Short mmCIF file of C-alpha atoms and ligand atoms in Angstrom, two decimals:
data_model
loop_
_atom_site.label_atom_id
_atom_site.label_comp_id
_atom_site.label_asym_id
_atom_site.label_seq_id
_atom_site.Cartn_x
_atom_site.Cartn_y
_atom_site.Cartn_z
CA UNK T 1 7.81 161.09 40.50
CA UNK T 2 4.91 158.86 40.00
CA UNK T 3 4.45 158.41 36.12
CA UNK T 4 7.69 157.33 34.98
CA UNK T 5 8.93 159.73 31.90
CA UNK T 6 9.31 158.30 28.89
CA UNK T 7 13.29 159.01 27.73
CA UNK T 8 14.84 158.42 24.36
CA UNK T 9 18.51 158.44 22.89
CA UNK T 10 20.43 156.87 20.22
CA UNK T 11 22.21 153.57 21.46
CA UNK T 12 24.12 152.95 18.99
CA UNK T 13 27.99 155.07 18.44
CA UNK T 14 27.37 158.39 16.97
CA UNK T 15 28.44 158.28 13.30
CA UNK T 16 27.75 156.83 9.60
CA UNK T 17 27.16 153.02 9.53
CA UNK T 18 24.55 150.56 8.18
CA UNK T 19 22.34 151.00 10.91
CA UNK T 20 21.78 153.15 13.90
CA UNK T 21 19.14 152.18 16.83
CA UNK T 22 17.28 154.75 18.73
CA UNK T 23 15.86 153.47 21.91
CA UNK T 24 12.35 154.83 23.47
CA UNK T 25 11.59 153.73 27.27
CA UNK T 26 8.49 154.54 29.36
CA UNK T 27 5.01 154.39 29.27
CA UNK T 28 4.62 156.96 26.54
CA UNK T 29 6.96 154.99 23.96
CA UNK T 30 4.02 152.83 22.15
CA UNK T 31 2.25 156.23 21.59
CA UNK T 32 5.37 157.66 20.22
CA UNK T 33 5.96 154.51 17.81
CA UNK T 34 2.13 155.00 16.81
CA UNK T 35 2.08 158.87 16.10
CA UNK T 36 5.92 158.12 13.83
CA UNK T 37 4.37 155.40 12.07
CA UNK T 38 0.24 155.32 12.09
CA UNK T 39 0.69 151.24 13.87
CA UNK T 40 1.30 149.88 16.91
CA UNK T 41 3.07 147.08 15.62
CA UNK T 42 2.64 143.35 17.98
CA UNK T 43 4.50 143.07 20.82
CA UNK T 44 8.31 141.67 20.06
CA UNK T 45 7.96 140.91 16.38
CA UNK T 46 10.30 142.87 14.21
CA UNK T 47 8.12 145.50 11.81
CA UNK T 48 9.40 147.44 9.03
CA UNK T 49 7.51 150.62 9.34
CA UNK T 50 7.42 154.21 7.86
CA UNK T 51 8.31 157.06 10.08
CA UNK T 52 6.78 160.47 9.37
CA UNK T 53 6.42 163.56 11.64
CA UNK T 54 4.48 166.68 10.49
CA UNK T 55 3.98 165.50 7.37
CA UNK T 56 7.52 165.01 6.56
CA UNK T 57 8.87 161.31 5.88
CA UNK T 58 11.64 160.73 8.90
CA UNK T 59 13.00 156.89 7.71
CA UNK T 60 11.99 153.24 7.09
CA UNK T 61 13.04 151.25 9.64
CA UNK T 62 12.65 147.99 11.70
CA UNK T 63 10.49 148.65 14.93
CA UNK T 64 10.80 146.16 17.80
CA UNK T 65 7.79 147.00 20.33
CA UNK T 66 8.26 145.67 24.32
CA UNK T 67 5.69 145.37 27.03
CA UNK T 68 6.24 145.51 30.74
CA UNK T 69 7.71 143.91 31.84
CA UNK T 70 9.28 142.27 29.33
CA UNK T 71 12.07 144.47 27.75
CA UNK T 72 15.98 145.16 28.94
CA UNK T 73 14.37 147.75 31.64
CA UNK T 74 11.14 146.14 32.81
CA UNK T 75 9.21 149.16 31.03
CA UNK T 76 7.29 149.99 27.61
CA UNK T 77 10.36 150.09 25.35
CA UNK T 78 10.75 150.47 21.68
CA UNK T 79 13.57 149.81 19.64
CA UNK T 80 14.15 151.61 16.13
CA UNK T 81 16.56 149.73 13.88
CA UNK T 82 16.85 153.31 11.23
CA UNK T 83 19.42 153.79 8.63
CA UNK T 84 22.85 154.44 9.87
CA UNK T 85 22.82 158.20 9.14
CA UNK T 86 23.81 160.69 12.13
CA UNK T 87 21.13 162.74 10.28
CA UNK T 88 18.15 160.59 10.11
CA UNK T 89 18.84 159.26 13.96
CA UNK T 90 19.17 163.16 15.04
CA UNK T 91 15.68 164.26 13.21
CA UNK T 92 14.02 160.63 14.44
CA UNK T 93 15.41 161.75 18.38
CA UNK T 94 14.02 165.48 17.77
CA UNK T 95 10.20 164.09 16.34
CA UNK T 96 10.28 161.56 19.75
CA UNK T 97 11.10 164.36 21.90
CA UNK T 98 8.48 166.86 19.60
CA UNK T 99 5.91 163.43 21.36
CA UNK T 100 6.42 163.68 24.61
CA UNK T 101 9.88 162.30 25.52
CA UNK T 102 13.07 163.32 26.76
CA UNK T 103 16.68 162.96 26.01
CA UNK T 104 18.29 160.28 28.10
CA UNK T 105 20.54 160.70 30.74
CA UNK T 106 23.79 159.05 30.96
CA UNK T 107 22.97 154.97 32.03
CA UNK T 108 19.61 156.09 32.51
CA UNK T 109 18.61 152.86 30.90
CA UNK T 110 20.21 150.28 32.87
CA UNK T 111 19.84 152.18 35.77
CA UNK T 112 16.23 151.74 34.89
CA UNK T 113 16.69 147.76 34.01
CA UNK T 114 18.18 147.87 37.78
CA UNK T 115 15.46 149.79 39.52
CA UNK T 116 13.09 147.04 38.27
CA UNK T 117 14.92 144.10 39.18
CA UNK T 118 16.02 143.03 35.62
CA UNK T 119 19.58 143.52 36.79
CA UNK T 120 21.63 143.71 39.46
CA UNK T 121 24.49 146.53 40.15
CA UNK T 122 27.55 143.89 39.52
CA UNK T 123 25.46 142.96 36.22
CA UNK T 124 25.15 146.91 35.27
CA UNK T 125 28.54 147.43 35.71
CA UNK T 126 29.92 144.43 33.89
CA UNK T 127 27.34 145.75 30.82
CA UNK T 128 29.49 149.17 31.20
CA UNK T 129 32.75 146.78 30.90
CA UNK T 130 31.81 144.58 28.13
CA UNK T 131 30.99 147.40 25.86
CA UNK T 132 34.66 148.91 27.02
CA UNK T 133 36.84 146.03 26.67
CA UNK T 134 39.30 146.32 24.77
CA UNK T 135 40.86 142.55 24.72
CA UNK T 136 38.86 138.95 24.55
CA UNK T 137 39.54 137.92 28.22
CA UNK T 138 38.12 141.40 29.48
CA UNK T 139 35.49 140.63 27.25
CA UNK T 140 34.98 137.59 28.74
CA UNK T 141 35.18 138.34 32.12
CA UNK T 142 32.64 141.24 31.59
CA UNK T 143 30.39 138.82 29.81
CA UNK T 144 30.48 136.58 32.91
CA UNK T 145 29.54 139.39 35.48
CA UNK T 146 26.62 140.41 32.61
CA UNK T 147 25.44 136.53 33.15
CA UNK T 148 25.46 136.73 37.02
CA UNK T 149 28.62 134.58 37.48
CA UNK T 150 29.45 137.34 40.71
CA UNK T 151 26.01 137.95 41.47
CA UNK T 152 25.19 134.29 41.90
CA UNK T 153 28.26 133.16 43.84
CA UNK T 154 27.82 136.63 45.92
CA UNK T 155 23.38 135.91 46.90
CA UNK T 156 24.46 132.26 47.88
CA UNK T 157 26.81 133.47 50.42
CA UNK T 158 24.39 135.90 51.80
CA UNK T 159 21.82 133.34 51.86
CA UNK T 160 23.80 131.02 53.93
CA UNK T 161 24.57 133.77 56.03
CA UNK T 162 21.30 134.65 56.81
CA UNK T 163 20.19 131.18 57.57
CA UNK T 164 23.29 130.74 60.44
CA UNK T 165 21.53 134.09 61.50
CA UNK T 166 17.75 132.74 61.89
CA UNK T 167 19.04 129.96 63.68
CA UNK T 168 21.45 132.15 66.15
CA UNK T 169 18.62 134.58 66.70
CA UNK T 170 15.99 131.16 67.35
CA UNK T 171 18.19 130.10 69.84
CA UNK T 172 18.83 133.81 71.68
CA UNK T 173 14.36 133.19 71.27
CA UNK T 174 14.57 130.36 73.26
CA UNK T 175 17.22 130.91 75.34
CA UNK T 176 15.75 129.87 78.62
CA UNK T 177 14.29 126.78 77.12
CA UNK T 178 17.68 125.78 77.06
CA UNK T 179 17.43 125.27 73.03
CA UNK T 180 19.93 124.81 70.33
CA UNK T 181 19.18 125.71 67.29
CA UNK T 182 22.95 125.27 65.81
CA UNK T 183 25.57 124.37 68.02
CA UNK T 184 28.58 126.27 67.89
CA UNK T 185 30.83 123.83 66.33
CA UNK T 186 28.23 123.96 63.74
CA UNK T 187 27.84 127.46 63.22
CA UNK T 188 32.19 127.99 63.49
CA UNK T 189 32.19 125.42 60.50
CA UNK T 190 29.86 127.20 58.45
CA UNK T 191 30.94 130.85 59.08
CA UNK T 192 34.60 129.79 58.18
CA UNK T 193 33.23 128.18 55.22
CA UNK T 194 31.34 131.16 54.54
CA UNK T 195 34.72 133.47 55.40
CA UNK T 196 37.13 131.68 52.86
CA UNK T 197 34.12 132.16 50.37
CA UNK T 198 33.92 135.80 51.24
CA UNK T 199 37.83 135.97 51.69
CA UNK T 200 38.41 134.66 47.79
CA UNK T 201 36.31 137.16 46.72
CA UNK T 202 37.87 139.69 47.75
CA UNK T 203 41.09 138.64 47.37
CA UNK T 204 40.20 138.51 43.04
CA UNK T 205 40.36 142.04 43.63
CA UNK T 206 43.87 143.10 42.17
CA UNK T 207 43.69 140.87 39.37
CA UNK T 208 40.10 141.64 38.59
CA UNK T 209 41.18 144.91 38.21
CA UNK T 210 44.32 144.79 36.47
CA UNK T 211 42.30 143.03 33.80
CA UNK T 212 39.37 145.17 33.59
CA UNK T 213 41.83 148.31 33.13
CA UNK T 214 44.96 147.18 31.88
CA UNK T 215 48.45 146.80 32.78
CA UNK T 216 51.50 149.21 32.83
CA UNK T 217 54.76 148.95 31.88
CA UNK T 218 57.60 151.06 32.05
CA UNK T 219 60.99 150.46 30.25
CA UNK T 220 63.78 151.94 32.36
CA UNK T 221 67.39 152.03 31.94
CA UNK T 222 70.12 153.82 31.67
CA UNK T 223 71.20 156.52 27.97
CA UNK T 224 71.52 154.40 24.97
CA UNK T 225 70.52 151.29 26.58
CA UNK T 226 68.41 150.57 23.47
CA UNK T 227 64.89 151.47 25.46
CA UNK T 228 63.49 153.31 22.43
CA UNK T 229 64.84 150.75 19.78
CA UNK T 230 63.01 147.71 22.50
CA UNK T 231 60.03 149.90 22.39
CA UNK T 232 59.66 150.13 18.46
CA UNK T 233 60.10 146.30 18.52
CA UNK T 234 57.29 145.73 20.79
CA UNK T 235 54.71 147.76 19.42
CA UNK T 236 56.10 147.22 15.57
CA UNK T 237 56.48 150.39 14.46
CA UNK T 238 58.23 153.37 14.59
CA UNK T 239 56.82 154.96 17.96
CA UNK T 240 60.29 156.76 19.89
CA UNK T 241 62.61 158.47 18.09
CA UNK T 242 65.81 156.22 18.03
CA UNK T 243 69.89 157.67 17.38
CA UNK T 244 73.11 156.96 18.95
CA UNK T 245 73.15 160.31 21.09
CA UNK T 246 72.10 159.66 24.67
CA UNK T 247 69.64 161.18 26.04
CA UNK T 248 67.39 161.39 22.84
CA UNK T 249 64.15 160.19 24.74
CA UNK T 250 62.89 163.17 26.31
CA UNK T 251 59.56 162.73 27.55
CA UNK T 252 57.22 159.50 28.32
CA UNK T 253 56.28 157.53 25.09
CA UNK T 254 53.27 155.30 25.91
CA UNK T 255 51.92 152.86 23.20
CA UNK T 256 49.27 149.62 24.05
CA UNK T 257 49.67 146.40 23.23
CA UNK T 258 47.99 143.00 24.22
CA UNK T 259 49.79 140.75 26.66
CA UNK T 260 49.23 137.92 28.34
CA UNK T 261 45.14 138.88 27.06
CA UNK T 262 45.22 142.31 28.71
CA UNK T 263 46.08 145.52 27.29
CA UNK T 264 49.43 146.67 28.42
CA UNK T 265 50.07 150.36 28.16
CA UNK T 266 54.20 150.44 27.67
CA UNK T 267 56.05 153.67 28.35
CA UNK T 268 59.50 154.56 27.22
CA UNK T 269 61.35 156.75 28.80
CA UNK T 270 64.29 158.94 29.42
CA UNK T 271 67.89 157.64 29.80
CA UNK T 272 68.66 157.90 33.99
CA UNK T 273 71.15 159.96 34.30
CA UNK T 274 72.12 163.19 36.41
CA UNK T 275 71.83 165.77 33.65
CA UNK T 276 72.53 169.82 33.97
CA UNK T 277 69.93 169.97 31.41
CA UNK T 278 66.47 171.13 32.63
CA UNK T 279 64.61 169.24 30.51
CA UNK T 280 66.18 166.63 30.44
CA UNK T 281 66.17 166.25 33.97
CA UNK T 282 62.22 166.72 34.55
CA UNK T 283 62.24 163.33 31.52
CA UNK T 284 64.27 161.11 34.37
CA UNK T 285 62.04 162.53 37.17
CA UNK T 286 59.35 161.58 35.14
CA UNK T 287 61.05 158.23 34.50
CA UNK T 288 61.32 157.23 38.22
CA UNK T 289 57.86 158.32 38.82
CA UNK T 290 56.53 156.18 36.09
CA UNK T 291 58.47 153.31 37.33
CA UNK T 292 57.34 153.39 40.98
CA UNK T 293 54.39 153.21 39.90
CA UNK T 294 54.20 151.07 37.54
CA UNK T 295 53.01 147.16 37.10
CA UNK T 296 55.82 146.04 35.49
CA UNK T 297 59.64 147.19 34.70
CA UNK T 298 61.55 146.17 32.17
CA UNK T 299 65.38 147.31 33.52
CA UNK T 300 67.58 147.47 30.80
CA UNK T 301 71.29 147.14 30.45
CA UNK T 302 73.71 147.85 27.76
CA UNK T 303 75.80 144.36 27.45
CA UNK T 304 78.44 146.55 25.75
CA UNK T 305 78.82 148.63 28.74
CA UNK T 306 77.64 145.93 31.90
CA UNK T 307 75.73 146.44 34.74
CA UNK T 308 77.22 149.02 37.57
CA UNK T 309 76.60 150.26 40.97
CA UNK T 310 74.25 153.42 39.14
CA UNK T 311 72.02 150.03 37.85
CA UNK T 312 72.09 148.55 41.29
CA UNK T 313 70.75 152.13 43.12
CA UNK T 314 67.91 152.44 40.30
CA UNK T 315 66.84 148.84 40.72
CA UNK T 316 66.41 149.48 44.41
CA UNK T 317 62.51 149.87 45.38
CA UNK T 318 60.84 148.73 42.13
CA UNK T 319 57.89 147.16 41.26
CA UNK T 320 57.99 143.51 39.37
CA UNK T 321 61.09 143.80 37.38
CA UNK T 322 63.01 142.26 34.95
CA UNK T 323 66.36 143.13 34.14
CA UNK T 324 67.07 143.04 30.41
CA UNK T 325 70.88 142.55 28.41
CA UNK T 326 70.42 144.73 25.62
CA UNK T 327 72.46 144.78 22.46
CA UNK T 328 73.67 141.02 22.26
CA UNK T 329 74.76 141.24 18.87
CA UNK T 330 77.39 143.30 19.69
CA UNK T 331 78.61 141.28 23.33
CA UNK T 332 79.07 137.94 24.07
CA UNK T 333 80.16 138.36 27.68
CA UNK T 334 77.59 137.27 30.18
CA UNK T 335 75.89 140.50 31.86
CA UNK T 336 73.94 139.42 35.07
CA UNK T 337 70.41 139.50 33.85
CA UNK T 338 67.17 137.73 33.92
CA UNK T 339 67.37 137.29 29.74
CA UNK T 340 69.33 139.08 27.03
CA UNK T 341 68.12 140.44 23.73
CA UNK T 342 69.30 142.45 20.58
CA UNK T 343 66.60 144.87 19.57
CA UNK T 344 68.31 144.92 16.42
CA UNK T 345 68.43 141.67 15.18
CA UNK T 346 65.19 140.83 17.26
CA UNK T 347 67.30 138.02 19.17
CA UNK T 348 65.67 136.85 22.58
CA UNK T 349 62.50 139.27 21.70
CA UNK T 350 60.27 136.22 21.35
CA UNK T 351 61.55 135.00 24.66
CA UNK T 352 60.82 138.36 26.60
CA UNK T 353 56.96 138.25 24.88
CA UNK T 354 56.96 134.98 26.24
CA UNK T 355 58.12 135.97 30.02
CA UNK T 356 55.63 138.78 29.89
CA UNK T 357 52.87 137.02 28.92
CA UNK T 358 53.80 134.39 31.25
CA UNK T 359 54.23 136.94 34.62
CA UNK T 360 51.03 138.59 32.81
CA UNK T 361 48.72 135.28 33.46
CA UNK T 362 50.42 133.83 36.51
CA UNK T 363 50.08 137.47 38.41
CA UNK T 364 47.29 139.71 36.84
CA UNK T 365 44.65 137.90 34.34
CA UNK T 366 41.83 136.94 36.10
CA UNK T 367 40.88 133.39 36.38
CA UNK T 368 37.88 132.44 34.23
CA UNK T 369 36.79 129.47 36.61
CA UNK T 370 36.15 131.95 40.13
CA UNK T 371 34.40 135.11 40.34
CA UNK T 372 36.29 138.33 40.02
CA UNK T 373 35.56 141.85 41.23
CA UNK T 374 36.78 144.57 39.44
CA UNK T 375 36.11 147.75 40.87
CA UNK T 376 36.83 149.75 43.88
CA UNK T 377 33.33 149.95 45.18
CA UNK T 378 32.61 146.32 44.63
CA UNK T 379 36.42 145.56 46.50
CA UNK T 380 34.74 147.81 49.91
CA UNK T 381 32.04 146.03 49.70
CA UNK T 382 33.63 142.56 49.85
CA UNK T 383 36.24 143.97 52.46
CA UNK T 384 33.51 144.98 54.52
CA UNK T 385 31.59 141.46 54.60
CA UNK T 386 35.08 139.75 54.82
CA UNK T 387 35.99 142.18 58.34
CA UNK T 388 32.78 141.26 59.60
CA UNK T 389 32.64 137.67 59.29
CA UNK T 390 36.59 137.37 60.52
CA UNK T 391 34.80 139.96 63.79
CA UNK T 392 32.05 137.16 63.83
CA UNK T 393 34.22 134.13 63.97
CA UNK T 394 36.73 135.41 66.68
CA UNK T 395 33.46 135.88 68.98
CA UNK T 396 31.95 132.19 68.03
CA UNK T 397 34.75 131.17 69.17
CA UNK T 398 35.64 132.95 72.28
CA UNK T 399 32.45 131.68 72.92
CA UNK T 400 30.58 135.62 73.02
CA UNK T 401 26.43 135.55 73.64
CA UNK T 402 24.66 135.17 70.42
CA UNK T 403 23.26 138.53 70.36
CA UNK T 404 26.48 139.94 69.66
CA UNK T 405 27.90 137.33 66.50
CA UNK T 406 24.09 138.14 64.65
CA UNK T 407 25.57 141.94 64.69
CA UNK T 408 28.20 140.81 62.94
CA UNK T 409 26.97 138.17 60.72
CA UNK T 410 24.18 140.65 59.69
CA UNK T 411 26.83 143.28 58.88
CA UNK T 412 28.54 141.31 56.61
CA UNK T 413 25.23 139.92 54.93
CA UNK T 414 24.32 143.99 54.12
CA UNK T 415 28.00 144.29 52.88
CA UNK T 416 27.21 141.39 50.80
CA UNK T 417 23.49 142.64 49.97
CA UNK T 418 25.40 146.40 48.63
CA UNK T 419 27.55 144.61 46.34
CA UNK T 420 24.62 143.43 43.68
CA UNK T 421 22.59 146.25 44.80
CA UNK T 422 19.96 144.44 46.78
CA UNK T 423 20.30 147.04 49.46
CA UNK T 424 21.67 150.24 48.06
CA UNK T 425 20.60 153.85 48.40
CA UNK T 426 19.91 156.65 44.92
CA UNK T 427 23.27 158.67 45.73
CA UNK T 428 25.08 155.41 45.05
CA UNK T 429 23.20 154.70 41.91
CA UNK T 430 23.60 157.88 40.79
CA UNK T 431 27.58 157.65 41.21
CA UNK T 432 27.49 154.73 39.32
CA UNK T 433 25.20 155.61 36.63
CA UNK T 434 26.68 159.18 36.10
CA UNK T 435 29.74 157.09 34.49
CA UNK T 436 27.63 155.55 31.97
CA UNK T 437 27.08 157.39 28.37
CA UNK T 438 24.04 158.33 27.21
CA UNK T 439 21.93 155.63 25.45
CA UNK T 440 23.31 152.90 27.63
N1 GTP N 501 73.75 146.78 17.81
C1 GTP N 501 72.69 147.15 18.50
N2 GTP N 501 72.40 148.44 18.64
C2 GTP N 501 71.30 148.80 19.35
C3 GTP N 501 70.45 147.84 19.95
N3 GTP N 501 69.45 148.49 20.58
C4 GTP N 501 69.69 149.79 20.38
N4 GTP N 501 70.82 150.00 19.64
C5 GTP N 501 71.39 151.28 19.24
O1 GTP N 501 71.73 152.01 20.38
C6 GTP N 501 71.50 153.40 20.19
C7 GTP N 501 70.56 153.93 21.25
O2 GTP N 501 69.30 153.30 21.13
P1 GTP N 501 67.99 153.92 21.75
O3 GTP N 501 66.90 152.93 21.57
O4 GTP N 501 67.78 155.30 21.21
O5 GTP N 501 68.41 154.00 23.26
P2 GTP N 501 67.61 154.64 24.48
O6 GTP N 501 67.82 153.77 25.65
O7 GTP N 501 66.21 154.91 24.07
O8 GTP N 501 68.39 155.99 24.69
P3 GTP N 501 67.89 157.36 25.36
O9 GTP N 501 66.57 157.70 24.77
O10 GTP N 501 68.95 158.32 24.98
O11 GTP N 501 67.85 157.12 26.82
C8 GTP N 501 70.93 153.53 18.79
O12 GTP N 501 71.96 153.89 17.92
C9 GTP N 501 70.43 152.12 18.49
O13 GTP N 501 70.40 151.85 17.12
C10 GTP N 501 70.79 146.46 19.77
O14 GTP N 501 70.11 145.55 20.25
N5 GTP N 501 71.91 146.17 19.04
MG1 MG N 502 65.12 156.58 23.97
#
């Protein structure tokens, strides 16, 4: 494809609001603007224009014209700023495409930003993020990947890397010389330097994802322990279906709250028991399941009726779990437990928010001061540079030829190089785009 098309789609949510902005990208889109409104209005100043097509009025709107390659995606771009009405932006999308341009595909915009340099992968992604988070520290850590705060950290690295790799490969140049370029303690210090870099990195991986997609947390226990009433009393309303007959919870009730800054998708479930009752018994399969594989248990135990050898085989093999005394209005004896609450009277439920949201930011928020990763193709990518630089220092210091550590090294600089994109082939940008939505 040598001309570039010019593409256009709403970017704003589909719906009735105040405003609505239709984006135009391509070499075609100041022509477009033109034809709508009979001006090409100056380059990055706001101008309320008129939009007709075949004769028929289309909106007023605020147009915001940018050239080359100054504009989100390094292309002609113009942004409408039309009345909020899924109507006017559908008829203003049909005249654009009546001019020459075609609907969007998904991401196709910051796919184009990236193509052009304005971005990096780790930056398109985090843009992707930001507009998905659903709490302020995802927010925030999107909104440092959008500013480069991976990126950055990420190019430094590599750049180091390749400068211990000029050296090594001026000194395999010169070999017979007899010539140093770096001596070996030299280049040990740097690529371990370089390693715990790489290492720390990668090793942001579980929390950078828990916070990008949330945490889960599954309330177990045994009939009656009070797992729907602890439930209701989390989320503050009504969510499970709460009476004195065990084995009322059938299947999983999920309901998201924030913890500890992340969203935290809770899931009640049924009572464990062995039950001659099909369906009930598919609720406490589903109940184990949910637990093994959760990020968080919450185990809980009737104080009325203690904790017995059934608790003890349930408890066995669980994630991250805290065992919870339920119903301490009613029992004053000590159950063995890690706190003890009464649903009911809401007794010890300001202490268990406070444990959560404690375990939440000690184990699974990212930190805000070091760069996190957050998905699985940036975590290969890091585990591949980290492999090859550990490959690279065992060699530097068994003392292997040259030749054969710049393999390495250069290995993990391409690993390095895939993660923001600066080497990186279409069928990977196409993955990665594909999971965009139109108009981003
Ligand atoms: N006094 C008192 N009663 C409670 C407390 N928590 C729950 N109950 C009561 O215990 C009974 C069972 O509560 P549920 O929340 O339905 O128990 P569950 O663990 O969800 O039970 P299943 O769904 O059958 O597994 C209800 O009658 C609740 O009102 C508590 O802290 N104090
Ligand atoms: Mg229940």
């Amino acid at each position: 494809m040598n001309e570039l098309d010019t593409i256009v789609a709403p970017a704003t949510a589909v719906g009735r609001g105040a405003l609505a902005i239709v984006r135009i990208d391509g070499p075609a889109s100041g022509e477009i603007l033109k034809a709508l409104s009979g001006a090409l209005p100056g380059e990055r100043i706001a101008t309320r224009v008129a939009l007709s097509h075949k004769g028929k009025r289309l909106d007023e709107c605020v147009a915001v014209r940018f050239a080359a390659p100054r504009s989100f995606t390094g292309n002609d771009l113009v942004e409408l700023t039309l009345h909020g009405s899924p109507i006017v932006v559908e008829r203003v999308v049909a005249a654009c495409v009546m001019l020459g341009a075609r609907i969007a595909e998904p991401g196709e915009f910051t796919e184009r930003a990236v193509l052009n340099g304005k971005i990096d992968l780790v930056q398109a992604e985090a843009i992707a993020d930001l507009v998905d988070a659903r709490t302020a520290l995802q927010a925030r850590l999107s909104l440092h990947n959008v500013e480069g705060f991976l990126s950055e950290r990420a190019t430094a690295i590599r750049e180091s890397l390749l400068h211990v790799i000029s050296r090594l490969e001026a000194a395999l140049d010169f070999s017979e010389e007899g010539y140093e370029f770096i001596d070996r303690a030299e280049a040990i210090r740097q690529v371990e330097q370089m390693r715990a870099d790489v290492h720390a990195i990668a090793e942001s991986y579980r929390r950078g994802r828990a916070t990008r997609a949330g945490l889960s947390l599954v309330i177990l226990g045994k009939p009656n322990a009070g797992k729907s009433t602890l439930l209701n009393r989390l989320v503050g309303s009504d969510r499970a279906i709460v009476t004195p007959i065990p084995g009322t919870t059938r299947d999983i009730v999920r309901e998201t709250i924030e913890i500890g800054g992340l969203p935290v998708t809770i899931a009640d479930t049924a009572g464990l028991r062995e039950s001659g009752d099909v369906v009930e018994g598919i609720g406490v399969a589903r109940a184990r399941e949910a637990a093994r594989h959760a990020d968080l248990v919450l185990y809980l135990v009737d104080a009325t009726r203690g904790r017995d050898a059934e608790d003890e085989a349930e408890l066995q093999g669980l994630p991250h779990t805290l065992v919870v005394a339920t119903k301490s209005d009613l029992w004053s004896a000590k159950v063995d437990a890690d706190l003890s609450i009464s649903a009911t009277t809401g007794a010890g439920v300001d202490e268990l928010f406070a444990r959560l949201d404690a375990i939440v930011r000690d184990r699974f928020a990212a930190p805000e001061s070091s760069p996190a990763i957050v998905n699985e193709r940036q975590r290969a990518a890091m585990a591949e540079a980290d492999a090859a630089l550990e490959v690279a220092l065992e060699s530097l210091r068994g003392g292997a030829a040259e030749q054969y550590v710049v393999v390495d090294l250069r290995r993990s600089a391409n690993a390095l190089a895939s993660l923001t994109g600066a080497i990186t082939s279409d069928d990977v940008l196409r993955e990665i785009f594909a999971k965009f939505c139109i108009g981003k």
